[in-house]
Coordinates of C-alpha atoms and ligand atoms in Angstrom, one line a residue:
M1 CA -18.9 8.7 -17.9
I2 CA -15.7 10.5 -18.5
A3 CA -12.9 11.3 -16.0
Q4 CA -10.4 12.6 -18.4
P5 CA -7.6 14.8 -16.6
K6 CA -6.5 18.0 -18.2
A7 CA -3.1 16.0 -19.3
S8 CA -1.2 12.9 -18.6
H9 CA 1.5 14.0 -16.2
F10 CA 1.8 16.7 -13.6
V11 CA 5.3 18.2 -13.7
N12 CA 6.9 21.4 -12.2
G13 CA 3.5 22.5 -10.8
A14 CA 1.5 22.1 -14.1
Y15 CA -0.3 19.5 -16.2
L16 CA 2.0 18.2 -19.2
E17 CA 1.2 16.3 -22.1
D18 CA 3.3 14.6 -24.5
T19 CA 1.2 12.6 -27.1
A20 CA 4.3 10.9 -28.4
G21 CA 3.9 8.5 -25.5
A22 CA 2.0 5.2 -26.0
V23 CA -1.8 5.5 -25.0
I24 CA -3.0 4.2 -21.7
E25 CA -6.6 3.5 -21.7
V26 CA -8.3 3.9 -18.3
T27 CA -11.4 1.8 -17.6
F28 CA -14.1 1.9 -15.0
P29 CA -13.9 -1.8 -13.9
G30 CA -17.7 -1.9 -13.1
T31 CA -18.4 -1.8 -16.8
E32 CA -15.0 -1.9 -18.6
E33 CA -16.2 1.4 -20.2
V34 CA -13.1 3.5 -21.1
I35 CA -13.1 6.7 -18.9
A36 CA -9.9 8.4 -19.8
R37 CA -6.9 8.1 -22.3
L38 CA -3.5 9.1 -21.1
H39 CA -0.1 8.7 -22.7
E40 CA 2.9 7.2 -21.2
A41 CA 5.8 9.5 -20.2
T42 CA 8.4 9.8 -22.9
P43 CA 12.0 10.3 -21.9
A44 CA 11.5 14.2 -22.4
V45 CA 8.8 14.1 -19.8
I46 CA 10.8 11.9 -17.2
E47 CA 13.7 14.3 -17.7
A48 CA 11.5 17.3 -17.1
A49 CA 10.1 15.7 -13.9
I50 CA 13.6 14.7 -12.5
S51 CA 15.4 17.9 -13.3
G52 CA 12.5 20.1 -12.0
A53 CA 12.4 18.2 -8.8
V54 CA 16.1 18.5 -8.4
A55 CA 16.0 22.1 -8.9
A56 CA 13.2 22.7 -6.4
Q57 CA 14.3 20.4 -3.7
R58 CA 17.0 22.4 -2.0
A59 CA 14.7 25.4 -1.4
W60 CA 12.0 23.1 0.1
A61 CA 14.5 21.4 2.2
A62 CA 15.6 24.8 3.4
M63 CA 12.3 26.1 4.6
K64 CA 11.3 25.9 8.2
P65 CA 9.6 22.5 8.8
V66 CA 6.6 24.4 10.2
E67 CA 6.2 26.4 6.9
R68 CA 6.4 23.0 4.9
S69 CA 3.7 21.5 7.4
R70 CA 1.4 24.4 7.1
I71 CA 1.2 23.7 3.3
L72 CA 0.7 20.0 3.7
M73 CA -2.0 20.8 6.3
R74 CA -3.8 23.0 3.7
A75 CA -3.7 20.1 1.4
V76 CA -5.3 17.8 4.2
A77 CA -8.2 20.3 4.5
L78 CA -8.6 20.5 0.7
I79 CA -8.7 16.6 0.6
R80 CA -11.4 16.4 3.3
E81 CA -13.5 19.3 1.7
R82 CA -13.4 17.2 -1.6
G83 CA -14.0 13.8 0.0
A84 CA -17.0 12.9 -1.9
E85 CA -15.6 14.0 -5.5
L86 CA -12.3 12.3 -4.7
A87 CA -14.0 9.1 -3.4
L88 CA -16.1 8.9 -6.7
L89 CA -12.8 9.3 -8.8
E90 CA -11.2 6.5 -6.9
T91 CA -14.1 4.4 -7.4
L92 CA -14.1 4.9 -11.2
D93 CA -10.4 4.4 -11.4
T94 CA -10.2 1.1 -9.2
G95 CA -13.9 -0.3 -9.2
K96 CA -14.0 -0.3 -5.5
P97 CA -17.4 0.3 -3.7
I98 CA -18.0 4.0 -3.1
Q99 CA -18.7 3.1 0.6
E100 CA -15.2 1.8 0.8
T101 CA -13.5 4.7 -1.0
E102 CA -15.4 7.4 1.0
V103 CA -13.8 5.9 4.3
A104 CA -10.6 4.2 3.5
D105 CA -8.8 5.5 0.5
W106 CA -8.3 9.2 0.5
P107 CA -9.3 9.6 4.2
S108 CA -6.2 7.3 5.1
G109 CA -4.1 9.5 2.7
A110 CA -5.2 12.7 4.5
D111 CA -4.4 11.1 7.9
A112 CA -0.9 10.4 6.7
L113 CA -0.3 13.9 5.5
E114 CA -1.6 15.2 8.7
Y115 CA 0.4 13.0 10.8
F116 CA 3.8 13.7 9.1
A117 CA 2.9 17.5 8.9
G118 CA 2.6 17.4 12.7
L119 CA 5.7 15.2 13.2
A120 CA 8.1 16.6 11.0
P121 CA 8.8 19.9 13.0
T122 CA 9.3 17.8 16.1
L123 CA 12.3 16.0 14.6
T124 CA 15.7 17.0 16.1
G125 CA 19.2 15.8 16.2
E126 CA 21.3 14.8 19.1
T127 CA 24.3 16.4 20.9
M128 CA 27.1 14.3 22.2
P129 CA 29.3 16.0 24.9
L130 CA 32.9 14.9 24.3
G131 CA 34.9 16.4 27.3
G132 CA 35.3 19.9 25.9
D133 CA 34.7 19.3 22.1
F134 CA 31.1 18.0 21.2
A135 CA 29.3 16.5 18.2
Y136 CA 25.8 16.8 17.0
T137 CA 23.5 15.3 14.3
I138 CA 21.4 16.7 11.8
R139 CA 18.5 14.7 10.2
E140 CA 18.6 15.6 6.6
P141 CA 16.3 14.9 3.7
L142 CA 17.6 12.2 1.1
G143 CA 17.0 14.5 -1.9
V144 CA 14.7 13.4 -4.8
C145 CA 12.8 10.3 -4.1
V146 CA 10.7 8.1 -6.6
G147 CA 7.5 6.6 -5.6
I148 CA 6.1 3.8 -7.6
G149 CA 2.5 2.5 -6.8
A150 CA 0.4 -0.6 -7.2
W151 CA -3.2 -0.3 -8.5
N152 CA -5.2 -1.4 -5.5
Y153 CA -4.9 1.7 -3.4
P154 CA -3.6 4.3 -5.8
S155 CA -4.4 7.5 -4.0
Q156 CA -3.5 6.2 -0.4
I157 CA -0.2 4.7 -1.8
A158 CA 0.6 8.1 -3.3
C159 CA -0.1 10.0 0.1
W160 CA 1.6 7.4 2.2
K161 CA 4.7 7.8 0.3
A162 CA 4.4 11.7 -0.3
A163 CA 3.7 12.4 3.4
P164 CA 6.9 11.2 5.1
A165 CA 9.0 12.2 2.0
L166 CA 7.8 15.8 1.6
S167 CA 7.3 16.7 5.2
T168 CA 11.0 16.0 5.7
G169 CA 12.2 18.1 2.9
N170 CA 12.5 15.7 0.0
A171 CA 11.0 16.1 -3.4
M172 CA 9.2 13.3 -5.2
V173 CA 8.4 12.0 -8.6
F174 CA 5.6 9.4 -8.4
K175 CA 4.5 6.9 -11.0
P176 CA 1.1 5.4 -10.4
S177 CA 0.3 2.0 -11.8
E178 CA -0.8 2.5 -15.4
V179 CA -4.0 0.7 -14.5
T180 CA -5.1 3.4 -12.0
P181 CA -3.3 6.6 -13.0
L182 CA -5.9 9.2 -11.9
G183 CA -5.8 9.8 -8.2
A184 CA -2.2 10.9 -8.0
L185 CA -2.8 13.5 -10.5
K186 CA -5.3 15.0 -8.1
L187 CA -2.9 15.0 -5.3
A188 CA -0.5 16.9 -7.3
E189 CA -3.1 19.4 -8.2
I190 CA -4.1 19.7 -4.5
F191 CA -0.6 20.3 -3.3
I192 CA -0.1 23.3 -5.7
E193 CA -3.3 24.8 -4.6
A194 CA -2.3 24.5 -1.2
G195 CA 0.8 26.5 -1.8
M196 CA 3.5 23.9 -2.4
P197 CA 6.3 25.2 -4.7
A198 CA 6.4 23.8 -8.2
G199 CA 8.5 20.5 -8.8
I200 CA 8.2 19.3 -5.3
F201 CA 5.7 16.6 -6.1
N202 CA 5.4 15.4 -9.8
V203 CA 3.5 12.7 -11.4
V204 CA 4.6 10.9 -14.5
Q205 CA 2.6 7.9 -16.2
G206 CA 3.8 4.8 -17.5
R207 CA 4.4 1.1 -17.4
G208 CA 7.3 -0.7 -15.9
A209 CA 9.6 0.9 -18.2
A210 CA 9.0 4.4 -16.9
G211 CA 9.4 3.0 -13.4
A212 CA 12.7 1.5 -14.4
A213 CA 13.9 4.7 -15.9
L214 CA 13.1 6.6 -12.8
A215 CA 14.6 4.0 -10.4
T216 CA 18.0 4.0 -12.2
D217 CA 18.4 7.6 -12.7
P218 CA 21.6 8.6 -10.8
R219 CA 20.0 11.9 -9.5
I220 CA 17.3 9.8 -7.5
A221 CA 18.3 9.2 -3.9
K222 CA 15.6 6.7 -3.1
V223 CA 13.0 4.5 -4.5
S224 CA 9.9 3.5 -2.7
L225 CA 7.9 0.7 -4.4
T226 CA 4.4 -0.8 -3.6
G227 CA 4.0 -3.8 -5.8
S228 CA 4.5 -7.6 -6.3
V229 CA 7.7 -9.5 -5.1
P230 CA 9.0 -10.1 -8.6
T231 CA 8.8 -6.3 -9.4
G232 CA 10.3 -5.5 -6.0
A233 CA 13.4 -7.9 -6.6
R234 CA 14.0 -6.0 -10.0
V235 CA 13.7 -2.5 -8.6
Y236 CA 15.7 -3.4 -5.5
Q237 CA 18.5 -4.7 -7.8
A238 CA 18.4 -1.5 -10.0
A239 CA 18.6 0.7 -7.0
A240 CA 21.4 -1.2 -5.5
A241 CA 23.5 -0.5 -8.4
G242 CA 23.2 3.3 -7.7
M243 CA 23.4 2.7 -3.9
K244 CA 19.9 4.2 -3.5
H245 CA 17.8 3.7 -0.4
V246 CA 14.7 1.7 -0.7
T247 CA 11.3 1.0 0.7
M248 CA 9.6 -2.2 -0.5
E249 CA 6.0 -3.0 0.2
L250 CA 5.3 -6.2 -1.6
G251 CA 2.9 -9.1 -1.7
G252 CA 1.9 -11.6 1.0
K253 CA 0.1 -14.7 1.9
S254 CA -0.7 -13.8 5.5
P255 CA -2.0 -16.3 8.2
L256 CA -5.1 -15.3 10.2
I257 CA -5.1 -17.8 13.1
V258 CA -8.6 -18.6 15.0
F259 CA -8.2 -20.4 18.3
E260 CA -11.2 -22.3 19.8
D261 CA -11.5 -19.8 22.6
A262 CA -11.9 -16.8 20.0
D263 CA -14.9 -14.7 19.8
L264 CA -16.2 -16.4 16.5
E265 CA -18.4 -13.7 15.1
S266 CA -15.5 -11.4 15.4
A267 CA -13.2 -14.0 13.9
V268 CA -15.5 -14.6 11.0
G269 CA -16.0 -10.8 10.4
A270 CA -12.2 -10.4 10.4
A271 CA -11.8 -13.1 7.9
M272 CA -14.2 -11.7 5.6
L273 CA -12.8 -8.1 6.0
G274 CA -9.3 -9.6 5.3
N275 CA -10.4 -11.3 2.1
F276 CA -13.3 -9.6 0.7
Y277 CA -12.8 -5.9 1.2
S278 CA -11.7 -4.2 -2.0
S279 CA -12.7 -7.6 -3.6
G280 CA -9.6 -9.2 -2.0
Q281 CA -7.2 -6.9 -3.5
I282 CA -5.1 -6.0 -0.5
C283 CA -1.5 -7.0 0.1
S284 CA -1.9 -7.7 3.8
N285 CA -5.0 -9.8 3.5
G286 CA -5.3 -12.8 5.7
T287 CA -5.6 -15.2 2.9
R288 CA -4.7 -18.4 4.9
V289 CA -7.3 -18.7 7.6
F290 CA -6.1 -21.4 10.1
V291 CA -9.2 -22.5 12.1
Q292 CA -8.6 -24.9 15.3
K293 CA -10.5 -28.1 14.6
G294 CA -13.1 -27.7 17.5
V295 CA -14.6 -24.5 15.9
K296 CA -14.2 -25.4 12.4
A297 CA -17.8 -26.5 11.7
A298 CA -19.2 -23.5 13.5
F299 CA -16.8 -21.1 11.9
L300 CA -17.6 -22.4 8.3
K301 CA -21.3 -22.2 9.0
R302 CA -21.3 -18.6 10.0
L303 CA -18.7 -17.7 7.3
A304 CA -21.0 -19.3 4.6
E305 CA -24.1 -17.5 5.8
R306 CA -22.5 -14.2 6.1
T307 CA -20.7 -14.5 2.8
A308 CA -24.0 -15.3 1.1
A309 CA -25.4 -12.0 2.4
I310 CA -22.8 -9.9 0.7
R311 CA -24.2 -7.3 -1.5
A312 CA -22.2 -7.1 -4.9
G313 CA -23.1 -4.4 -7.3
D314 CA -22.5 -1.2 -9.1
P315 CA -19.7 0.3 -7.1
R316 CA -21.1 3.9 -7.5
D317 CA -24.2 2.7 -5.5
G318 CA -23.8 3.5 -1.8
A319 CA -25.5 0.3 -0.9
T320 CA -22.8 -1.8 -2.7
Q321 CA -20.6 -3.8 -0.4
F322 CA -18.6 -5.6 -2.9
G323 CA -17.4 -4.6 -6.4
P324 CA -15.4 -6.0 -9.6
L325 CA -11.7 -6.9 -9.9
V326 CA -9.5 -4.1 -11.4
N327 CA -9.3 -5.3 -14.7
R328 CA -9.6 -8.4 -17.2
A329 CA -6.1 -9.6 -16.6
Q330 CA -6.8 -9.7 -12.8
F331 CA -10.2 -11.3 -13.2
E332 CA -8.8 -14.1 -15.5
K333 CA -5.9 -14.6 -13.0
V334 CA -8.3 -14.9 -10.0
M335 CA -10.7 -17.3 -11.9
G336 CA -7.7 -19.4 -12.8
Y337 CA -6.8 -19.8 -9.1
I338 CA -10.4 -20.8 -8.2
A339 CA -10.4 -23.5 -11.1
T340 CA -6.8 -24.7 -9.8
A341 CA -8.2 -24.8 -6.2
K342 CA -11.2 -27.0 -7.3
A343 CA -8.9 -29.3 -9.4
E344 CA -6.6 -29.8 -6.4
G345 CA -9.4 -30.8 -4.2
A346 CA -10.1 -27.9 -2.0
R347 CA -13.9 -27.9 -0.8
L348 CA -16.0 -24.9 -2.1
I349 CA -18.1 -23.4 0.7
A350 CA -19.0 -20.2 -1.0
G351 CA -18.9 -18.4 -4.4
G352 CA -16.5 -20.0 -6.8
A353 CA -17.8 -18.5 -10.0
A354 CA -17.9 -15.2 -11.9
G355 CA -20.6 -12.7 -10.7
N356 CA -23.2 -11.5 -12.9
E357 CA -23.3 -7.8 -11.7
G358 CA -20.6 -6.8 -14.5
P359 CA -17.9 -8.1 -16.6
L360 CA -15.2 -8.3 -13.9
F361 CA -17.0 -9.6 -10.9
V362 CA -15.9 -12.7 -9.1
Q363 CA -18.1 -14.1 -6.3
P364 CA -16.8 -13.9 -2.7
T365 CA -15.4 -17.4 -2.5
V366 CA -14.5 -19.6 0.4
F367 CA -12.5 -22.8 0.1
A368 CA -12.3 -25.1 3.2
D369 CA -10.0 -28.3 3.8
V370 CA -7.1 -26.4 2.1
T371 CA -3.7 -27.9 2.7
D372 CA -0.4 -26.3 2.9
E373 CA 0.7 -27.8 -0.4
M374 CA -2.2 -26.6 -2.4
T375 CA -1.5 -23.6 -4.8
L376 CA -4.2 -21.7 -3.0
A377 CA -2.3 -21.8 0.1
R378 CA 1.2 -20.8 -1.3
E379 CA 0.6 -18.1 -4.0
E380 CA -0.9 -14.6 -3.7
V381 CA -4.2 -14.5 -5.4
F382 CA -5.0 -10.8 -5.0
G383 CA -8.8 -11.6 -5.3
P384 CA -11.8 -12.4 -3.1
V385 CA -10.7 -16.2 -2.4
M386 CA -10.3 -17.2 1.1
A387 CA -8.6 -20.4 2.0
V388 CA -9.5 -22.1 5.3
L389 CA -7.0 -24.5 6.7
D390 CA -7.5 -26.7 9.8
F391 CA -4.9 -27.1 12.8
E392 CA -4.9 -28.7 16.2
T393 CA -2.0 -27.2 18.3
E394 CA -0.4 -23.7 18.8
E395 CA 3.0 -25.2 18.0
E396 CA 1.8 -26.7 14.8
V397 CA 0.0 -23.5 13.4
I398 CA 3.0 -21.3 14.2
A399 CA 5.2 -23.6 12.2
R400 CA 2.8 -23.8 9.3
A401 CA 2.0 -20.2 9.4
N402 CA 5.7 -19.3 9.1
G403 CA 6.2 -21.8 6.3
T404 CA 6.1 -19.3 3.3
Q405 CA 8.5 -17.0 1.6
F406 CA 6.2 -14.0 2.4
G407 CA 6.2 -12.2 5.7
L408 CA 3.9 -9.1 5.5
A409 CA 1.0 -9.6 8.1
A410 CA -0.5 -11.9 10.6
G411 CA -3.5 -12.1 12.8
V412 CA -4.6 -14.0 15.8
F413 CA -7.9 -14.4 17.4
T414 CA -8.1 -15.8 20.9
G415 CA -9.8 -15.1 24.2
D416 CA -6.6 -15.7 25.9
L417 CA -4.4 -12.5 25.6
A418 CA -1.3 -14.1 26.8
R419 CA -1.7 -16.7 24.0
G420 CA -2.2 -14.0 21.5
H421 CA 1.0 -12.2 22.4
R422 CA 3.0 -15.5 22.8
V423 CA 1.9 -16.5 19.2
I424 CA 2.2 -13.3 17.5
G425 CA 5.8 -13.1 19.1
Q426 CA 6.8 -16.2 17.0
L427 CA 5.3 -15.2 13.6
A428 CA 7.5 -13.9 11.0
A429 CA 5.5 -10.8 9.9
G430 CA 6.0 -7.2 10.0
T431 CA 2.5 -5.9 10.6
C432 CA 0.4 -8.1 13.1
W433 CA -3.1 -7.9 14.8
I434 CA -4.4 -9.6 17.9
N435 CA -8.3 -9.8 17.8
A436 CA -8.5 -7.4 14.9
Y437 CA -7.4 -7.5 11.2
N438 CA -6.2 -5.1 8.5
L439 CA -6.4 -1.9 10.5
T440 CA -3.6 0.2 9.5
P441 CA -3.6 3.6 11.3
V442 CA -0.9 6.0 10.4
E443 CA 0.3 6.0 13.9
M444 CA 1.5 2.3 13.5
P445 CA 4.3 1.2 11.4
F446 CA 3.3 -0.7 8.3
G447 CA 5.8 -3.1 6.6
A448 CA 7.1 -6.6 6.0
V449 CA 9.7 -9.0 6.7
K450 CA 11.3 -11.8 4.4
A451 CA 10.4 -11.6 0.8
S452 CA 7.5 -9.3 1.5
G453 CA 9.6 -6.2 1.7
L454 CA 11.7 -4.0 3.8
G455 CA 11.5 -0.4 5.4
R456 CA 8.3 0.8 7.1
E457 CA 5.6 3.1 6.0
N458 CA 3.6 5.3 8.5
S459 CA 4.4 6.0 12.1
R460 CA 7.8 7.6 13.1
A461 CA 9.4 4.7 11.6
A462 CA 8.9 6.1 8.2
V463 CA 11.1 9.2 9.0
E464 CA 14.1 6.9 9.1
H465 CA 13.5 5.8 5.7
Y466 CA 13.3 9.3 4.2
T467 CA 16.0 11.0 6.0
Q468 CA 19.7 10.4 6.8
V469 CA 21.8 11.4 9.6
K470 CA 24.8 13.8 9.3
A471 CA 27.2 13.8 12.2
V472 CA 29.2 17.0 13.0
Y473 CA 32.2 17.0 15.4
V474 CA 33.0 20.4 16.7
G475 CA 36.5 21.1 17.9
L476 CA 36.8 23.8 20.6
G477 CA 40.5 23.7 21.5
P478 CA 43.7 23.5 19.5
V479 CA 44.2 20.4 17.4
D480 CA 46.5 17.9 19.0
S481 CA 48.5 16.5 16.3
P482 CA 51.6 14.1 16.5
Y483 CA 53.2 15.8 13.3
Ligands
LIG1 P1 3.6 -4.7 -9.9 O1 4.6 -5.3 -9.3 O2 3.0 -5.3 -11.1 O3 3.6 -3.2 -10.1 C1 3.8 -2.4 -9.2 C2 4.3 -1.0 -9.8 O4 5.7 -1.2 -10.4 C3 3.5 -0.6 -11.1 O5 3.4 0.9 -11.0 C4 4.2 -1.1 -12.1 O6 4.0 -0.5 -13.4 C5 5.8 -0.7 -11.7 N1 6.7 -1.6 -12.4 C6 6.7 -2.8 -12.9 N2 8.0 -3.2 -13.4 C7 8.9 -2.2 -13.0 C8 10.2 -2.1 -13.0 N3 11.0 -3.0 -13.6 N4 10.8 -0.9 -12.6 C9 10.0 0.0 -12.0 N5 8.7 -0.2 -11.9 C10 8.2 -1.2 -12.3 O7 2.2 -4.9 -8.9 P2 0.7 -4.5 -9.2 O8 0.4 -3.1 -9.6 O9 0.0 -5.7 -10.1 O10 0.1 -4.6 -7.6 C11 -0.2 -5.8 -7.0 C12 0.9 -6.3 -6.1 O11 1.1 -5.1 -5.2 C13 0.5 -7.4 -5.3 O12 1.7 -8.4 -5.2 C14 0.3 -7.0 -3.9 O13 0.6 -7.7 -2.8 C15 1.4 -5.7 -4.0 N6 1.0 -4.7 -3.1 C16 1.7 -4.6 -1.8 C17 1.2 -3.7 -0.9 C18 2.2 -3.5 0.5 O14 2.0 -2.3 1.0 N7 2.9 -4.4 0.9 C19 0.1 -2.7 -1.0 C20 -0.7 -3.0 -2.1 C21 -0.2 -4.0 -3.2 P3 2.7 -1.0 -14.3 O15 1.9 -1.8 -13.5 O16 2.1 0.4 -14.6 O17 3.4 -1.7 -15.5

């Protein structure tokens, strides 16, 4: 099984190799087999990517918005035509089941490109009448933006960052996570095939040092990172030194609150989706499931039954619902959290051990009787480990749900819509759901408050983060000067 790309990087419209860079071994998490060998970007590769993007960006920004959009729409069509092939590559790169990658990863990326291709030509400035004189505004691109991705949704992240950036006239240098470097190269290839000028979307591989080199370069106007809170803090600090714009999509420990009057089957289904999809490796997961005491027993019973029926297996098999973790480091980290939860007295309801389907499988795991002080309720696991906590009153659960440094997402299940809105209104989270969980259509802003990040992806809101306003005062009469 080989998924070797033509070269490690994609710069100035073509694949580029520099074997002087340290080797990155890409493995298929289903078996830990090596499927590709890439090289980290050397300073020469990073220089070629940045200088190429700088050289190409002005002409791209000067094109009519509909001309840029036409190219992006051609890319959308190519992504959809090649859906099966791209889904398989994503599965090999991440280990996620093909039944997920066929519907979630690239399809969500294509939606983002389509949405921003449609939106960008509609963006206009404002005119301010000033009693004779007037002023107007122009929404301009920032210049060259850096995108840095996490490994859980590599191709979706590349598209979510490229779509608002490129449609509004920016160029981008994208660094995927070194764990999952393959999808972004395909995106770069597709853009060129769709007619995008060389240098507008570049991909360079590397670990944190490559990301840091990009984020600190003075020619870069903006850094958009999807990653952990500690990395976010480092990148934000580096960007601040150069007064760069930032978007930070970081980690979470989001609450999912189930009231007694909720539709329990839906609430159980949402809790499972929000903890087990992508083997739990999703930033917005509802990993603290607060269940009101009156329905606790019924909730746990159905949760245990439905969790036991999950089909884990080879991610390439269309019948598989649940795959491995992305690599050994993540596997060990998650197994460590399971051991800690047991040691701290959480009650195991389901799973709790490694799976036997491959080397990196962890069983879908549920702990009940979790308290706010336990490690499992405080730290992001990024694996298939659900913590169920009990609560009695609305007031109590709101305070406890907010008792965290994170603020990415939140969900409420209730039959009383007034309560749903009232509770969501008091939760400190950027992305919320009432009687749903983890749905992130491109029409809806996605982002965080508190330590989980800042800025928004998707929706009209993302345009604000990839453009800046130029204000122009136009004098129509003689200048009235006291001198
Ligand atoms: P990391 O924070 O470890 O890495 C994120 C990216 O930043 C990687 O490409 C990494 O490179 C790079 N990087 C690391 N150090 C630096 C640095 N000093 N300067 C610039 N770039 C750097 O996150 P993971 O890849 O482990 O992803 C998991 C995390 O991402 C979780 O916390 C999760 O919650 C979060 N996440 C957030 C999402 C959101 O939208 N809010 C969505 C998905 C994930 P490399 O890893 O190659 O060394």
